[in-house]
Amino acid sequence: MPGIKLTYFDGKGRAEAIRYILSYMGKEFEDVRLTRDQWPSIKSTTPYGKVPIIEIDGKVFHQTAAICRYLAVEAGLSGGTPLENIEIDQIVESFEDFVKEFSKIRTADPAEQEKVKQTFITETVPFYFGKFEHGIKNGGYLANGKLSWADLYVVALCEMLAGFLGKADLFEHFPHMKALAEKVRSNSGIKEWIKKRPVTSF
Amino acid sequence: MPGIKLTYFDGKGRAEAIRYILSYMGKEFEDVRLTRDQWPSIKSTTPYGKVPIIEIDGKVFHQTAAICRYLAVEAGLSGGTPLENIEIDQIVESFEDFVKEFSKIRTADPAEQEKVKQTFITETVPFYFGKFEHGIKNGGYLANGKLSWADLYVVALCEMLAGFLGKADLFEHFPHMKALAEKVRSNSGIKEWIKKRPVTSF
């Protein structure tokens, strides 16, 4: 089956990073959004019981960062050298550490949840965004002073986090992150995607 | 400062994957092992408050997988094409999901810890290792039918897991994983490293 089919839930979530990159590339893709009812029967057909998965010309791939890194080569969003690639990968993996901290809110004891969330907002966000701000300030982008898939990855996944945290603007106190997000979203393919995508909270 | 300096705690831990790759490459490296007393003062000097970090010719890098992916290019342990690289990355990122499940043992309520550990051993290990077994059975290695940094990564980090779980042989019921580990450890550089490295429980 030629073509691209992305499968995820009906939300931005982790899949949004892939959707950003595909849109940046101007690629058409089938955007399958599973309902809760559909998920149990689909789950066992995925490589590791997880989504997003993407089918490209009949071959299935999984793992968000792996998929993005792969698409980035064709998109021209990879580094030009191993040294540029490690700079990108360091950002993406540090951002994943940040997402791991975020996940602790959802797995916390319900009685503790609000406290864990506040710590995340007042300590974890400034710690990671502070590091990112510093990098963007020096080069305009998260890595290597030029646009890469790390920028699309971070901006797209921050949409999910903002949704879950109920914050309209996660970058309120982080002007360089905000400018970066605007730069990423000003790309014509991504701008068009954001305009046409289904409205979801996160 | 020319040369390679790896900084971590006095254990195999996440750093062992990097030590395996450096040893495979026959690279000499300074193997700095921090004591608990040293850590607080070092922590704030690292890029994101975490180790391992590696200094290569005076430049500091962080994030285990990013470092391994970078070293793998010079080591000849990367894929030869983007398609081969996504196969490698899918394994490494799925293995990281597995490690994330493992981490839940350590963060569990002390009263629940033994139960969480047993679920990990009886359900999570067979799920992930079952997938890996299937892949190795078909090609002798975790990805692309040839040795890659994914093999060194998984085998090295399983040493840490086995240590924490108090299991001498994590691969007891997984003959293909066991054969892979033996193949990885039969590399002359890695064999030499294992012989000379400090003895630590994990």
PDB file of N, CA, C and O in Angstrom, chain B residues 24-88:
ATOM      1  N   TYR B  24      34.831  -1.298  22.400  1.00  0.00           N
ATOM      2  CA  TYR B  24      34.708  -1.916  21.071  1.00  0.00           C
ATOM      3  C   TYR B  24      35.607  -1.185  20.067  1.00  0.00           C
ATOM      4  O   TYR B  24      36.233  -1.789  19.201  1.00  0.00           O
ATOM      5  N   MET B  25      35.656   0.145  20.206  1.00  0.00           N
ATOM      6  CA  MET B  25      36.468   0.969  19.310  1.00  0.00           C
ATOM      7  C   MET B  25      37.952   0.922  19.649  1.00  0.00           C
ATOM      8  O   MET B  25      38.772   1.489  18.923  1.00  0.00           O
ATOM      9  N   GLY B  26      38.284   0.298  20.786  1.00  0.00           N
ATOM     10  CA  GLY B  26      39.671   0.263  21.229  1.00  0.00           C
ATOM     11  C   GLY B  26      40.170   1.613  21.714  1.00  0.00           C
ATOM     12  O   GLY B  26      41.366   1.892  21.706  1.00  0.00           O
ATOM     13  N   LYS B  27      39.236   2.479  22.148  1.00  0.00           N
ATOM     14  CA  LYS B  27      39.607   3.819  22.618  1.00  0.00           C
ATOM     15  C   LYS B  27      40.006   3.784  24.104  1.00  0.00           C
ATOM     16  O   LYS B  27      39.300   3.195  24.920  1.00  0.00           O
ATOM     17  N   GLU B  28      41.080   4.444  24.415  1.00  0.00           N
ATOM     18  CA  GLU B  28      41.425   4.684  25.813  1.00  0.00           C
ATOM     19  C   GLU B  28      40.511   5.771  26.345  1.00  0.00           C
ATOM     20  O   GLU B  28      40.208   6.724  25.620  1.00  0.00           O
ATOM     21  N   PHE B  29      40.046   5.631  27.588  1.00  0.00           N
ATOM     22  CA  PHE B  29      39.257   6.721  28.164  1.00  0.00           C
ATOM     23  C   PHE B  29      39.465   6.789  29.669  1.00  0.00           C
ATOM     24  O   PHE B  29      39.716   5.779  30.331  1.00  0.00           O
ATOM     25  N   GLU B  30      39.365   8.006  30.170  1.00  0.00           N
ATOM     26  CA  GLU B  30      39.449   8.215  31.614  1.00  0.00           C
ATOM     27  C   GLU B  30      38.078   7.888  32.176  1.00  0.00           C
ATOM     28  O   GLU B  30      37.077   8.450  31.730  1.00  0.00           O
ATOM     29  N   ASP B  31      38.014   6.966  33.128  1.00  0.00           N
ATOM     30  CA  ASP B  31      36.741   6.449  33.627  1.00  0.00           C
ATOM     31  C   ASP B  31      36.486   7.012  35.028  1.00  0.00           C
ATOM     32  O   ASP B  31      36.737   6.347  36.030  1.00  0.00           O
ATOM     33  N   VAL B  32      36.000   8.248  35.078  1.00  0.00           N
ATOM     34  CA  VAL B  32      35.798   8.927  36.360  1.00  0.00           C
ATOM     35  C   VAL B  32      34.562   8.367  37.067  1.00  0.00           C
ATOM     36  O   VAL B  32      33.475   8.335  36.473  1.00  0.00           O
ATOM     37  N   ARG B  33      34.718   7.936  38.316  1.00  0.00           N
ATOM     38  CA  ARG B  33      33.613   7.343  39.074  1.00  0.00           C
ATOM     39  C   ARG B  33      33.372   8.177  40.338  1.00  0.00           C
ATOM     40  O   ARG B  33      34.162   8.137  41.269  1.00  0.00           O
ATOM     41  N   LEU B  34      32.300   8.927  40.325  1.00  0.00           N
ATOM     42  CA  LEU B  34      32.015   9.859  41.419  1.00  0.00           C
ATOM     43  C   LEU B  34      31.541   9.123  42.671  1.00  0.00           C
ATOM     44  O   LEU B  34      30.765   8.170  42.584  1.00  0.00           O
ATOM     45  N   THR B  35      31.964   9.598  43.803  1.00  0.00           N
ATOM     46  CA  THR B  35      31.430   9.108  45.078  1.00  0.00           C
ATOM     47  C   THR B  35      30.159   9.915  45.382  1.00  0.00           C
ATOM     48  O   THR B  35      29.918  10.972  44.788  1.00  0.00           O
ATOM     49  N   ARG B  36      29.363   9.405  46.306  1.00  0.00           N
ATOM     50  CA  ARG B  36      28.162  10.139  46.730  1.00  0.00           C
ATOM     51  C   ARG B  36      28.511  11.536  47.234  1.00  0.00           C
ATOM     52  O   ARG B  36      27.788  12.500  47.001  1.00  0.00           O
ATOM     53  N   ASP B  37      29.645  11.657  47.919  1.00  0.00           N
ATOM     54  CA  ASP B  37      30.064  12.946  48.459  1.00  0.00           C
ATOM     55  C   ASP B  37      30.438  13.941  47.358  1.00  0.00           C
ATOM     56  O   ASP B  37      30.225  15.147  47.497  1.00  0.00           O
ATOM     57  N   GLN B  38      30.987  13.430  46.278  1.00  0.00           N
ATOM     58  CA  GLN B  38      31.425  14.322  45.196  1.00  0.00           C
ATOM     59  C   GLN B  38      30.254  14.829  44.357  1.00  0.00           C
ATOM     60  O   GLN B  38      30.306  15.916  43.791  1.00  0.00           O
ATOM     61  N   TRP B  39      29.187  14.001  44.253  1.00  0.00           N
ATOM     62  CA  TRP B  39      28.097  14.277  43.315  1.00  0.00           C
ATOM     63  C   TRP B  39      27.451  15.661  43.462  1.00  0.00           C
ATOM     64  O   TRP B  39      27.325  16.394  42.457  1.00  0.00           O
ATOM     65  N   PRO B  40      27.048  16.081  44.672  1.00  0.00           N
ATOM     66  CA  PRO B  40      26.347  17.378  44.760  1.00  0.00           C
ATOM     67  C   PRO B  40      27.132  18.543  44.153  1.00  0.00           C
ATOM     68  O   PRO B  40      26.537  19.406  43.494  1.00  0.00           O
ATOM     69  N   SER B  41      28.430  18.559  44.323  1.00  0.00           N
ATOM     70  CA  SER B  41      29.201  19.688  43.783  1.00  0.00           C
ATOM     71  C   SER B  41      29.425  19.548  42.274  1.00  0.00           C
ATOM     72  O   SER B  41      29.626  20.530  41.564  1.00  0.00           O
ATOM     73  N   ILE B  42      29.383  18.326  41.759  1.00  0.00           N
ATOM     74  CA  ILE B  42      29.578  18.101  40.320  1.00  0.00           C
ATOM     75  C   ILE B  42      28.269  18.350  39.559  1.00  0.00           C
ATOM     76  O   ILE B  42      28.256  18.885  38.444  1.00  0.00           O
ATOM     77  N   LYS B  43      27.151  17.969  40.205  1.00  0.00           N
ATOM     78  CA  LYS B  43      25.825  18.010  39.558  1.00  0.00           C
ATOM     79  C   LYS B  43      25.551  19.333  38.825  1.00  0.00           C
ATOM     80  O   LYS B  43      25.142  19.336  37.662  1.00  0.00           O
ATOM     81  N   SER B  44      25.806  20.432  39.517  1.00  0.00           N
ATOM     82  CA  SER B  44      25.465  21.731  38.927  1.00  0.00           C
ATOM     83  C   SER B  44      26.392  22.114  37.774  1.00  0.00           C
ATOM     84  O   SER B  44      26.111  23.051  37.026  1.00  0.00           O
ATOM     85  N   THR B  45      27.500  21.398  37.632  1.00  0.00           N
ATOM     86  CA  THR B  45      28.417  21.711  36.526  1.00  0.00           C
ATOM     87  C   THR B  45      28.068  20.917  35.261  1.00  0.00           C
ATOM     88  O   THR B  45      28.650  21.147  34.212  1.00  0.00           O
ATOM     89  N   THR B  46      27.122  19.973  35.372  1.00  0.00           N
ATOM     90  CA  THR B  46      26.743  19.169  34.194  1.00  0.00           C
ATOM     91  C   THR B  46      25.642  19.893  33.409  1.00  0.00           C
ATOM     92  O   THR B  46      24.930  20.731  33.977  1.00  0.00           O
ATOM     93  N   PRO B  47      25.494  19.576  32.117  1.00  0.00           N
ATOM     94  CA  PRO B  47      24.522  20.320  31.301  1.00  0.00           C
ATOM     95  C   PRO B  47      23.090  20.313  31.848  1.00  0.00           C
ATOM     96  O   PRO B  47      22.408  21.330  31.803  1.00  0.00           O
ATOM     97  N   TYR B  48      22.601  19.174  32.341  1.00  0.00           N
ATOM     98  CA  TYR B  48      21.227  19.097  32.841  1.00  0.00           C
ATOM     99  C   TYR B  48      21.154  18.441  34.227  1.00  0.00           C
ATOM    100  O   TYR B  48      20.128  17.861  34.582  1.00  0.00           O
ATOM    101  N   GLY B  49      22.265  18.517  34.974  1.00  0.00           N
ATOM    102  CA  GLY B  49      22.247  17.939  36.328  1.00  0.00           C
ATOM    103  C   GLY B  49      22.258  16.425  36.351  1.00  0.00           C
ATOM    104  O   GLY B  49      21.807  15.818  37.323  1.00  0.00           O
ATOM    105  N   LYS B  50      22.734  15.828  35.272  1.00  0.00           N
ATOM    106  CA  LYS B  50      22.715  14.365  35.180  1.00  0.00           C
ATOM    107  C   LYS B  50      24.052  13.815  34.676  1.00  0.00           C
ATOM    108  O   LYS B  50      24.782  14.507  33.961  1.00  0.00           O
ATOM    109  N   VAL B  51      24.318  12.574  35.017  1.00  0.00           N
ATOM    110  CA  VAL B  51      25.406  11.830  34.398  1.00  0.00           C
ATOM    111  C   VAL B  51      24.808  10.563  33.792  1.00  0.00           C
ATOM    112  O   VAL B  51      23.701  10.180  34.182  1.00  0.00           O
ATOM    113  N   PRO B  52      25.455   9.897  32.831  1.00  0.00           N
ATOM    114  CA  PRO B  52      26.819  10.146  32.364  1.00  0.00           C
ATOM    115  C   PRO B  52      26.965  11.407  31.509  1.00  0.00           C
ATOM    116  O   PRO B  52      26.036  11.805  30.823  1.00  0.00           O
ATOM    117  N   ILE B  53      28.155  11.986  31.610  1.00  0.00           N
ATOM    118  CA  ILE B  53      28.583  12.976  30.629  1.00  0.00           C
ATOM    119  C   ILE B  53      29.924  12.501  30.085  1.00  0.00           C
ATOM    120  O   ILE B  53      30.622  11.721  30.740  1.00  0.00           O
ATOM    121  N   ILE B  54      30.249  12.936  28.897  1.00  0.00           N
ATOM    122  CA  ILE B  54      31.530  12.551  28.309  1.00  0.00           C
ATOM    123  C   ILE B  54      32.183  13.788  27.715  1.00  0.00           C
ATOM    124  O   ILE B  54      31.512  14.613  27.100  1.00  0.00           O
ATOM    125  N   GLU B  55      33.476  13.908  27.980  1.00  0.00           N
ATOM    126  CA  GLU B  55      34.231  15.024  27.424  1.00  0.00           C
ATOM    127  C   GLU B  55      35.131  14.450  26.343  1.00  0.00           C
ATOM    128  O   GLU B  55      35.917  13.535  26.611  1.00  0.00           O
ATOM    129  N   ILE B  56      34.953  14.931  25.122  1.00  0.00           N
ATOM    130  CA  ILE B  56      35.785  14.449  24.007  1.00  0.00           C
ATOM    131  C   ILE B  56      36.555  15.636  23.455  1.00  0.00           C
ATOM    132  O   ILE B  56      35.961  16.598  22.969  1.00  0.00           O
ATOM    133  N   ASP B  57      37.863  15.579  23.585  1.00  0.00           N
ATOM    134  CA  ASP B  57      38.729  16.683  23.141  1.00  0.00           C
ATOM    135  C   ASP B  57      38.224  18.028  23.660  1.00  0.00           C
ATOM    136  O   ASP B  57      38.146  19.010  22.909  1.00  0.00           O
ATOM    137  N   GLY B  58      37.851  18.050  24.935  1.00  0.00           N
ATOM    138  CA  GLY B  58      37.484  19.311  25.587  1.00  0.00           C
ATOM    139  C   GLY B  58      36.021  19.705  25.464  1.00  0.00           C
ATOM    140  O   GLY B  58      35.580  20.663  26.090  1.00  0.00           O
ATOM    141  N   LYS B  59      35.238  18.973  24.668  1.00  0.00           N
ATOM    142  CA  LYS B  59      33.818  19.307  24.499  1.00  0.00           C
ATOM    143  C   LYS B  59      32.965  18.298  25.281  1.00  0.00           C
ATOM    144  O   LYS B  59      33.187  17.092  25.189  1.00  0.00           O
ATOM    145  N   VAL B  60      31.987  18.814  26.036  1.00  0.00           N
ATOM    146  CA  VAL B  60      31.170  17.952  26.896  1.00  0.00           C
ATOM    147  C   VAL B  60      29.868  17.549  26.190  1.00  0.00           C
ATOM    148  O   VAL B  60      29.177  18.392  25.622  1.00  0.00           O
ATOM    149  N   PHE B  61      29.538  16.267  26.247  1.00  0.00           N
ATOM    150  CA  PHE B  61      28.279  15.760  25.722  1.00  0.00           C
ATOM    151  C   PHE B  61      27.525  15.038  26.829  1.00  0.00           C
ATOM    152  O   PHE B  61      28.125  14.542  27.774  1.00  0.00           O
ATOM    153  N   HIS B  62      26.192  14.966  26.685  1.00  0.00           N
ATOM    154  CA  HIS B  62      25.366  14.296  27.688  1.00  0.00           C
ATOM    155  C   HIS B  62      24.289  13.496  26.974  1.00  0.00           C
ATOM    156  O   HIS B  62      24.151  13.580  25.759  1.00  0.00           O
ATOM    157  N   GLN B  63      23.531  12.739  27.734  1.00  0.00           N
ATOM    158  CA  GLN B  63      22.467  11.835  27.258  1.00  0.00           C
ATOM    159  C   GLN B  63      23.047  10.542  26.651  1.00  0.00           C
ATOM    160  O   GLN B  63      23.611  10.554  25.542  1.00  0.00           O
ATOM    161  N   THR B  64      22.844   9.453  27.357  1.00  0.00           N
ATOM    162  CA  THR B  64      23.453   8.167  26.995  1.00  0.00           C
ATOM    163  C   THR B  64      23.210   7.764  25.536  1.00  0.00           C
ATOM    164  O   THR B  64      24.150   7.448  24.811  1.00  0.00           O
ATOM    165  N   ALA B  65      21.956   7.750  25.120  1.00  0.00           N
ATOM    166  CA  ALA B  65      21.672   7.273  23.760  1.00  0.00           C
ATOM    167  C   ALA B  65      22.271   8.216  22.712  1.00  0.00           C
ATOM    168  O   ALA B  65      22.816   7.757  21.698  1.00  0.00           O
ATOM    169  N   ALA B  66      22.186   9.516  22.964  1.00  0.00           N
ATOM    170  CA  ALA B  66      22.765  10.495  22.025  1.00  0.00           C
ATOM    171  C   ALA B  66      24.272  10.268  21.886  1.00  0.00           C
ATOM    172  O   ALA B  66      24.818  10.289  20.770  1.00  0.00           O
ATOM    173  N   ILE B  67      24.932  10.035  23.018  1.00  0.00           N
ATOM    174  CA  ILE B  67      26.387   9.798  23.003  1.00  0.00           C
ATOM    175  C   ILE B  67      26.702   8.504  22.241  1.00  0.00           C
ATOM    176  O   ILE B  67      27.591   8.463  21.394  1.00  0.00           O
ATOM    177  N   CYS B  68      25.929   7.450  22.525  1.00  0.00           N
ATOM    178  CA  CYS B  68      26.170   6.161  21.854  1.00  0.00           C
ATOM    179  C   CYS B  68      25.942   6.272  20.349  1.00  0.00           C
ATOM    180  O   CYS B  68      26.722   5.758  19.550  1.00  0.00           O
ATOM    181  N   ARG B  69      24.854   6.956  19.963  1.00  0.00           N
ATOM    182  CA  ARG B  69      24.557   7.118  18.535  1.00  0.00           C
ATOM    183  C   ARG B  69      25.681   7.878  17.835  1.00  0.00           C
ATOM    184  O   ARG B  69      26.050   7.579  16.705  1.00  0.00           O
ATOM    185  N   TYR B  70      26.236   8.859  18.533  1.00  0.00           N
ATOM    186  CA  TYR B  70      27.336   9.661  17.984  1.00  0.00           C
ATOM    187  C   TYR B  70      28.606   8.821  17.827  1.00  0.00           C
ATOM    188  O   TYR B  70      29.230   8.801  16.763  1.00  0.00           O
ATOM    189  N   LEU B  71      28.977   8.105  18.887  1.00  0.00           N
ATOM    190  CA  LEU B  71      30.192   7.278  18.831  1.00  0.00           C
ATOM    191  C   LEU B  71      30.050   6.163  17.797  1.00  0.00           C
ATOM    192  O   LEU B  71      31.018   5.756  17.164  1.00  0.00           O
ATOM    193  N   ALA B  72      28.812   5.676  17.636  1.00  0.00           N
ATOM    194  CA  ALA B  72      28.554   4.549  16.732  1.00  0.00           C
ATOM    195  C   ALA B  72      28.948   4.858  15.289  1.00  0.00           C
ATOM    196  O   ALA B  72      29.343   3.956  14.546  1.00  0.00           O
ATOM    197  N   VAL B  73      28.842   6.127  14.910  1.00  0.00           N
ATOM    198  CA  VAL B  73      29.192   6.492  13.530  1.00  0.00           C
ATOM    199  C   VAL B  73      30.660   6.155  13.275  1.00  0.00           C
ATOM    200  O   VAL B  73      30.999   5.440  12.326  1.00  0.00           O
ATOM    201  N   GLU B  74      31.541   6.635  14.165  1.00  0.00           N
ATOM    202  CA  GLU B  74      32.981   6.356  14.024  1.00  0.00           C
ATOM    203  C   GLU B  74      33.277   4.869  14.230  1.00  0.00           C
ATOM    204  O   GLU B  74      34.172   4.302  13.614  1.00  0.00           O
ATOM    205  N   ALA B  75      32.501   4.228  15.112  1.00  0.00           N
ATOM    206  CA  ALA B  75      32.734   2.812  15.437  1.00  0.00           C
ATOM    207  C   ALA B  75      32.298   1.867  14.318  1.00  0.00           C
ATOM    208  O   ALA B  75      32.622   0.683  14.345  1.00  0.00           O
ATOM    209  N   GLY B  76      31.529   2.382  13.367  1.00  0.00           N
ATOM    210  CA  GLY B  76      30.968   1.504  12.331  1.00  0.00           C
ATOM    211  C   GLY B  76      29.802   0.690  12.863  1.00  0.00           C
ATOM    212  O   GLY B  76      29.486  -0.371  12.352  1.00  0.00           O
ATOM    213  N   LEU B  77      29.149   1.194  13.899  1.00  0.00           N
ATOM    214  CA  LEU B  77      28.014   0.473  14.510  1.00  0.00           C
ATOM    215  C   LEU B  77      26.672   1.150  14.213  1.00  0.00           C
ATOM    216  O   LEU B  77      25.654   0.809  14.810  1.00  0.00           O
ATOM    217  N   SER B  78      26.688   2.156  13.319  1.00  0.00           N
ATOM    218  CA  SER B  78      25.442   2.788  12.868  1.00  0.00           C
ATOM    219  C   SER B  78      24.875   2.002  11.703  1.00  0.00           C
ATOM    220  O   SER B  78      25.558   1.146  11.138  1.00  0.00           O
ATOM    221  N   GLY B  79      23.660   2.349  11.302  1.00  0.00           N
ATOM    222  CA  GLY B  79      23.111   1.781  10.082  1.00  0.00           C
ATOM    223  C   GLY B  79      23.757   2.432   8.868  1.00  0.00           C
ATOM    224  O   GLY B  79      24.292   3.539   8.964  1.00  0.00           O
ATOM    225  N   GLY B  80      23.672   1.760   7.743  1.00  0.00           N
ATOM    226  CA  GLY B  80      24.246   2.314   6.528  1.00  0.00           C
ATOM    227  C   GLY B  80      23.277   3.220   5.782  1.00  0.00           C
ATOM    228  O   GLY B  80      23.674   3.957   4.885  1.00  0.00           O
ATOM    229  N   THR B  81      22.007   3.177   6.163  1.00  0.00           N
ATOM    230  CA  THR B  81      20.963   3.977   5.502  1.00  0.00           C
ATOM    231  C   THR B  81      20.010   4.493   6.581  1.00  0.00           C
ATOM    232  O   THR B  81      19.967   3.951   7.687  1.00  0.00           O
ATOM    233  N   PRO B  82      19.189   5.521   6.249  1.00  0.00           N
ATOM    234  CA  PRO B  82      18.179   5.971   7.217  1.00  0.00           C
ATOM    235  C   PRO B  82      17.255   4.823   7.653  1.00  0.00           C
ATOM    236  O   PRO B  82      16.864   4.744   8.817  1.00  0.00           O
ATOM    237  N   LEU B  83      16.949   3.917   6.729  1.00  0.00           N
ATOM    238  CA  LEU B  83      16.079   2.795   7.046  1.00  0.00           C
ATOM    239  C   LEU B  83      16.743   1.858   8.065  1.00  0.00           C
ATOM    240  O   LEU B  83      16.091   1.370   8.995  1.00  0.00           O
ATOM    241  N   GLU B  84      18.017   1.623   7.912  1.00  0.00           N
ATOM    242  CA  GLU B  84      18.730   0.800   8.905  1.00  0.00           C
ATOM    243  C   GLU B  84      18.808   1.542  10.238  1.00  0.00           C
ATOM    244  O   GLU B  84      18.703   0.932  11.307  1.00  0.00           O
ATOM    245  N   ASN B  85      18.962   2.859  10.176  1.00  0.00           N
ATOM    246  CA  ASN B  85      19.050   3.622  11.432  1.00  0.00           C
ATOM    247  C   ASN B  85      17.735   3.639  12.195  1.00  0.00           C
ATOM    248  O   ASN B  85      17.733   3.573  13.424  1.00  0.00           O
ATOM    249  N   ILE B  86      16.605   3.707  11.497  1.00  0.00           N
ATOM    250  CA  ILE B  86      15.334   3.697  12.237  1.00  0.00           C
ATOM    251  C   ILE B  86      15.122   2.313  12.874  1.00  0.00           C
ATOM    252  O   ILE B  86      14.585   2.220  13.986  1.00  0.00           O
ATOM    253  N   GLU B  87      15.603   1.264  12.231  1.00  0.00           N
ATOM    254  CA  GLU B  87      15.478  -0.069  12.834  1.00  0.00           C
ATOM    255  C   GLU B  87      16.259  -0.125  14.159  1.00  0.00           C
ATOM    256  O   GLU B  87      15.798  -0.676  15.157  1.00  0.00           O
ATOM    257  N   ILE B  88      17.439   0.468  14.155  1.00  0.00           N
ATOM    258  CA  ILE B  88      18.261   0.532  15.366  1.00  0.00           C
ATOM    259  C   ILE B  88      17.577   1.402  16.426  1.00  0.00           C
ATOM    260  O   ILE B  88      17.446   1.014  17.590  1.00  0.00           O
TER     261      ILE B  88
END
